[in-house]
Coordinates of C-alpha atoms and ligand atoms in Angstrom, one line a residue:
X1 CA 219.0 -54.4 51.5
X2 CA 216.6 -56.0 54.0
X3 CA 214.8 -52.7 54.8
X4 CA 214.8 -51.7 51.1
X5 CA 213.1 -55.0 50.2
X6 CA 210.6 -54.6 53.1
X7 CA 209.6 -51.1 51.9
X8 CA 209.2 -52.4 48.3
X9 CA 207.1 -55.3 49.7
X10 CA 204.9 -52.9 51.7
X11 CA 204.2 -50.8 48.6
X12 CA 203.5 -53.9 46.5
X13 CA 201.1 -55.4 49.1
X14 CA 199.5 -52.0 49.5
X15 CA 200.4 -51.8 53.2
X16 CA 201.7 -48.4 52.1
X17 CA 199.3 -47.1 49.5
X18 CA 197.9 -44.0 47.9
X19 CA 199.8 -42.5 45.0
X20 CA 201.3 -39.6 47.0
X21 CA 202.2 -41.8 50.0
X22 CA 204.0 -44.4 48.0
X23 CA 206.0 -41.6 46.3
X24 CA 207.1 -40.2 49.6
X25 CA 207.9 -43.7 51.0
X26 CA 210.1 -44.4 48.0
X27 CA 211.9 -41.1 48.2
X28 CA 212.5 -41.7 52.0
X29 CA 213.6 -45.2 51.4
X30 CA 216.2 -44.2 48.8
X31 CA 217.6 -41.6 51.2
X32 CA 217.8 -44.1 54.1
X33 CA 219.2 -46.9 51.8
X34 CA 221.9 -44.5 50.6
X35 CA 223.0 -43.9 54.2
X36 CA 223.1 -47.6 54.8
X37 CA 225.5 -48.4 51.9
X38 CA 229.0 -48.9 53.2
X39 CA 230.9 -48.6 50.0
X40 CA 233.6 -46.0 49.3
X41 CA 233.7 -46.4 45.5
X42 CA 231.3 -43.9 43.8
X43 CA 230.7 -46.1 40.8
X44 CA 229.7 -49.1 42.9
X45 CA 227.6 -46.8 45.0
X46 CA 225.8 -45.4 42.0
X47 CA 225.1 -49.0 40.8
X48 CA 223.5 -49.9 44.1
X49 CA 221.4 -46.8 44.0
X50 CA 220.2 -47.6 40.5
X51 CA 219.3 -51.1 41.5
X52 CA 217.4 -49.8 44.5
X53 CA 215.5 -47.3 42.3
X54 CA 214.6 -50.0 39.9
X55 CA 213.3 -52.3 42.6
X56 CA 211.1 -49.5 44.1
X57 CA 209.7 -48.4 40.7
X58 CA 208.8 -52.0 39.8
X59 CA 206.5 -52.5 42.8
X60 CA 203.4 -50.8 41.3
X61 CA 203.3 -49.9 37.6
X62 CA 200.4 -47.4 37.4
X63 CA 201.0 -44.5 39.9
X64 CA 203.4 -42.3 38.0
X65 CA 204.1 -40.5 41.3
X66 CA 206.4 -43.4 42.1
X67 CA 208.9 -43.1 39.2
X68 CA 208.6 -39.3 39.4
X69 CA 209.6 -39.3 43.0
X70 CA 212.4 -41.8 42.4
X71 CA 213.6 -39.7 39.4
X72 CA 213.6 -36.6 41.6
X73 CA 216.0 -38.3 44.1
X74 CA 218.1 -40.0 41.5
X75 CA 219.1 -36.6 40.0
X76 CA 221.7 -36.5 42.8
X77 CA 225.2 -35.4 42.1
X78 CA 228.5 -36.1 43.8
X79 CA 232.1 -37.0 43.0
X80 CA 232.4 -38.9 46.2
X81 CA 230.0 -41.2 48.1
X82 CA 229.8 -38.6 50.9
X83 CA 228.7 -35.9 48.5
X84 CA 226.3 -38.2 46.8
X85 CA 224.7 -39.1 50.1
X86 CA 224.2 -35.6 51.1
X87 CA 222.8 -34.7 47.7
X88 CA 220.3 -37.6 47.9
X89 CA 219.4 -36.6 51.4
X90 CA 218.6 -33.0 50.3
X91 CA 216.6 -34.1 47.2
X92 CA 214.6 -36.7 49.1
X93 CA 213.7 -34.4 51.9
X94 CA 212.8 -31.7 49.4
X95 CA 210.5 -34.0 47.5
X96 CA 208.8 -35.2 50.7
X97 CA 208.1 -31.7 52.1
X98 CA 207.1 -30.3 48.7
X99 CA 204.7 -33.3 48.4
X100 CA 203.2 -32.7 51.8
X101 CA 202.8 -29.0 51.1
X102 CA 201.2 -29.7 47.7
X103 CA 198.5 -31.8 49.3
X104 CA 197.7 -28.9 51.7
X105 CA 197.8 -26.3 48.9
X106 CA 195.4 -28.4 46.8
X107 CA 193.0 -28.4 49.7
X108 CA 193.1 -24.6 49.9
X109 CA 192.7 -24.1 46.1
X110 CA 190.1 -26.9 45.6
X111 CA 188.0 -25.8 48.5
X112 CA 187.1 -22.6 46.7
X113 CA 185.0 -24.8 44.4
X114 CA 183.0 -26.2 47.3
X115 CA 179.9 -24.3 48.3
X116 CA 178.2 -24.2 51.7
X117 CA 175.6 -27.1 51.7
X118 CA 177.3 -29.1 48.9
X119 CA 177.0 -32.8 48.7
X120 CA 180.3 -34.2 47.4
X121 CA 180.8 -37.7 46.0
X122 CA 184.2 -39.3 46.2
X123 CA 185.8 -42.6 45.3
X124 CA 188.5 -44.7 46.9
X125 CA 190.8 -42.8 49.3
X126 CA 192.8 -39.9 48.1
X127 CA 194.8 -37.6 50.4
X128 CA 194.6 -34.8 47.8
X129 CA 190.8 -35.2 47.4
X130 CA 190.2 -35.4 51.2
X131 CA 192.4 -32.3 51.7
X132 CA 189.8 -30.3 49.7
X133 CA 187.0 -31.6 51.8
X134 CA 188.8 -31.0 55.0
X135 CA 189.7 -27.4 54.0
X136 CA 186.1 -26.7 53.0
X137 CA 184.9 -28.1 56.3
X138 CA 187.5 -26.0 58.2
X139 CA 186.2 -22.9 56.5
X140 CA 182.9 -23.6 58.1
X141 CA 181.1 -24.9 55.0
X142 CA 178.5 -27.4 55.8
X143 CA 179.3 -30.4 53.5
X144 CA 178.0 -33.9 53.1
X145 CA 180.2 -36.6 51.5
X146 CA 179.0 -39.7 49.7
X147 CA 181.9 -42.2 49.7
X148 CA 182.0 -45.4 47.7
X149 CA 183.3 -48.6 49.2
X150 CA 185.9 -49.0 46.4
X151 CA 185.9 -52.8 46.0
X152 CA 188.0 -54.9 46.2
X153 CA 190.4 -53.2 48.6
X154 CA 187.7 -51.1 50.3
X155 CA 189.7 -47.9 50.6
X156 CA 186.4 -46.2 51.1
X157 CA 186.5 -47.4 54.7
X158 CA 189.7 -45.4 55.1
X159 CA 188.0 -42.3 53.7
X160 CA 184.9 -42.5 56.0
X161 CA 187.2 -43.0 59.0
X162 CA 189.3 -39.9 58.1
X163 CA 186.2 -37.8 57.3
X164 CA 184.5 -39.0 60.5
X165 CA 187.4 -38.0 62.6
X166 CA 187.2 -34.5 61.1
X167 CA 183.5 -34.3 61.9
X168 CA 182.3 -34.4 58.3
X169 CA 179.0 -36.1 57.7
X170 CA 179.5 -39.0 55.3
X171 CA 177.4 -41.8 53.7
X172 CA 179.0 -45.0 52.6
X173 CA 177.6 -46.6 49.5
X174 CA 178.4 -49.7 47.4
X175 CA 180.1 -48.9 44.2
X176 CA 177.2 -49.9 42.1
X177 CA 175.0 -47.2 43.8
X178 CA 176.9 -44.4 42.2
X179 CA 174.4 -43.5 39.5
X180 CA 171.5 -44.0 41.8
X181 CA 172.8 -41.3 44.1
X182 CA 174.3 -38.9 41.5
X183 CA 171.0 -36.8 41.5
X184 CA 171.8 -35.8 45.1
X185 CA 175.4 -34.8 44.3
X186 CA 176.7 -31.2 43.7
X187 CA 180.3 -32.0 42.9
X188 CA 182.5 -35.0 42.5
X189 CA 186.0 -34.9 43.9
X190 CA 188.5 -37.7 43.3
X191 CA 192.3 -38.2 43.2
X192 CA 194.6 -39.5 40.5
X193 CA 197.4 -42.0 40.1
X194 CA 198.5 -40.6 36.8
X195 CA 197.5 -37.9 34.3
X196 CA 198.5 -38.2 30.7
X197 CA 199.8 -35.4 28.4
X198 CA 196.3 -35.2 26.8
X199 CA 194.6 -34.8 30.2
X200 CA 193.1 -38.3 30.7
X201 CA 193.0 -39.3 34.3
X202 CA 194.0 -42.7 35.6
X203 CA 192.6 -43.5 39.0
X204 CA 191.0 -46.3 41.0
X205 CA 188.9 -48.7 39.0
X206 CA 185.4 -47.3 38.9
X207 CA 186.5 -43.7 38.6
X208 CA 185.4 -43.5 34.9
X209 CA 181.9 -44.8 35.5
X210 CA 181.5 -42.3 38.3
X211 CA 182.7 -39.5 36.0
X212 CA 180.4 -40.8 33.2
X213 CA 177.4 -40.8 35.6
X214 CA 178.3 -37.2 36.7
X215 CA 178.7 -36.1 33.1
X216 CA 175.3 -37.5 32.2
X217 CA 173.6 -35.1 34.7
X218 CA 176.1 -32.3 34.3
X219 CA 177.7 -32.5 37.7
X220 CA 181.3 -31.1 37.9
X221 CA 184.1 -33.6 38.3
X222 CA 187.2 -32.2 40.1
X223 CA 190.4 -34.3 40.1
X224 CA 192.9 -33.5 42.9
X225 CA 196.4 -34.2 41.8
X226 CA 199.9 -33.0 42.7
X227 CA 202.0 -32.1 39.7
X228 CA 204.2 -35.2 40.1
X229 CA 201.1 -37.3 39.2
X230 CA 201.4 -36.1 35.6
X231 CA 203.1 -38.6 33.4
X232 CA 206.0 -37.2 31.3
X233 CA 206.5 -40.4 29.3
X234 CA 203.0 -40.0 27.8
X235 CA 204.4 -37.1 25.8
X236 CA 206.4 -39.8 23.9
X237 CA 203.2 -41.6 23.1
X238 CA 203.6 -44.2 25.9
X239 CA 200.4 -45.5 27.5
X240 CA 200.1 -45.8 31.3
X241 CA 200.2 -49.4 32.3
X242 CA 197.1 -50.5 34.2
X243 CA 198.0 -52.7 37.2
X244 CA 196.3 -56.0 37.2
X245 CA 196.2 -57.3 40.8
X246 CA 195.7 -60.8 42.2
X247 CA 192.4 -62.6 41.9
X248 CA 192.4 -63.3 45.6
X249 CA 191.5 -59.7 46.2
X250 CA 188.1 -60.4 44.6
X251 CA 187.4 -64.1 45.5
X252 CA 189.3 -66.6 47.6
X253 CA 191.6 -69.0 45.8
X254 CA 189.6 -71.8 47.4
X255 CA 186.2 -70.6 46.1
X256 CA 187.7 -69.9 42.7
X257 CA 189.0 -73.5 42.6
X258 CA 185.5 -74.8 42.7
X259 CA 184.9 -73.6 39.2
X260 CA 186.4 -74.9 35.9
X261 CA 185.5 -72.1 33.5
X262 CA 185.8 -69.0 35.7
X263 CA 188.7 -66.6 35.7
X264 CA 188.9 -63.3 37.6
X265 CA 189.8 -59.9 36.1
X266 CA 191.1 -57.4 38.7
X267 CA 192.4 -54.2 37.1
X268 CA 193.2 -51.7 39.9
X269 CA 192.7 -48.6 37.8
X270 CA 190.8 -47.2 34.8
X271 CA 191.1 -44.3 32.4
X272 CA 188.7 -41.3 32.5
X273 CA 188.8 -39.3 29.3
X274 CA 189.3 -35.6 29.7
X275 CA 185.8 -34.8 28.4
X276 CA 184.4 -36.0 31.7
X277 CA 186.8 -33.9 33.9
X278 CA 186.0 -30.2 34.5
X279 CA 189.1 -29.3 36.5
X280 CA 192.4 -30.7 37.7
X281 CA 193.3 -29.1 41.0
X282 CA 197.1 -29.1 41.4
X283 CA 199.3 -27.2 43.9
X284 CA 200.2 -24.7 41.2
X285 CA 196.6 -24.0 40.3
X286 CA 193.3 -25.4 39.1
X287 CA 193.7 -26.2 35.4
X288 CA 191.5 -27.6 32.7
X289 CA 192.6 -31.1 31.7
X290 CA 193.7 -29.8 28.3
X291 CA 196.6 -28.0 30.1
X292 CA 198.2 -31.2 31.3
X293 CA 201.0 -30.9 28.8
X294 CA 201.9 -27.5 30.2
X295 CA 202.3 -28.9 33.7
X296 CA 204.6 -31.7 32.4
X297 CA 206.7 -29.2 30.5
X298 CA 206.9 -26.3 33.0
X299 CA 206.6 -27.9 36.4
X300 CA 208.1 -31.4 36.3
X301 CA 211.4 -30.2 34.9
X302 CA 211.9 -33.2 32.5
X303 CA 213.6 -32.6 29.2
X304 CA 212.3 -34.6 26.3
X305 CA 215.8 -35.8 25.5
X306 CA 216.1 -37.3 29.0
X307 CA 213.0 -39.3 28.4
X308 CA 214.4 -40.8 25.3
X309 CA 217.1 -42.6 27.2
X310 CA 216.6 -46.2 28.2
X311 CA 215.9 -45.7 31.8
X312 CA 214.4 -42.7 33.5
X313 CA 217.3 -42.0 35.8
Ligands
RI2_401 P1 196.5 -39.8 46.9 C1 195.1 -44.5 45.2 O1 195.6 -45.7 44.7 C2 193.7 -44.2 44.7 O2 193.5 -44.6 43.3 C3 193.7 -42.7 44.9 O3 192.7 -42.0 44.2 C4 195.1 -42.4 44.3 O4 195.9 -43.4 44.8 C5 195.6 -41.0 44.8 O5 195.8 -41.0 46.2 P2 195.8 -47.1 45.6 O6 197.2 -47.0 46.1 O7 197.9 -39.6 46.4 O8 194.8 -47.2 46.6 O9 195.7 -38.5 46.5 O10 195.7 -48.2 44.6 O11 196.4 -40.1 48.4

């Protein structure tokens, strides 16, 4: 339980972050937790697993990769605890390796859209998006990247570090300079935390203004997202919840305490309508956002009837 809570805490505090990474961490934790349970009774075991799944999913509400990963592992079968454990082990390992391969494949597919000499603008830090840049660079294309800081958590600093270590020339800009620099950009590449059935993209706050600025000057926006970032529940009309994080990420509690009429709003994500997205690059191909429903139906393996039930596992 201690380690389970620790992993959940790390996801919540964003020590483990990035939609793909939290998904893999949750799948791995469920597998390890299962092996730590010392109960012989299968019903009791299942109850513990359900509680653990619930705890992990509750840590961050927006990135759908998290419930999708948990769902993938919680499909385990077994009449006995030993069987259940081995099924969980197999499903978790499968999810993790498929996820890692997906990020690599997205790089290969997406890099075909990058031309030699392109300037790419990106936002926040997305493993799927940087995989495209890394692949293009590896192919010998000379690219320049403009990376936003991505306030308040400054994930842009992670991006510039990663790109720098690959030898990719990168300029760091403040978030509000996005429109100013858009004229120099050839293509915008960003990640996603969730994609809805109608092709809207939920990603780090600021993504939609970047996409809007790109749209204004007809620059292509590519979203790099594994298939498990598509949200099955949006087929049922559900909206993706936007995580509101603590005010202390924006201004210290002490400073805020100096004011009587000030509050802080700190949404972690926003929604980009599909009209501003040219292509979603997944591991099964680059698709127009209008095809999001097909990905949910054909690649996630969720039956509509399963989604109608109370919980998702
Ligand atoms: P990958 C991140 O969320 C960013 O919004 C990023 O674009 C998205 O997850 C996808 O990241 P946060 O955890 O899975 O920083 O592509 O809030 O790495």
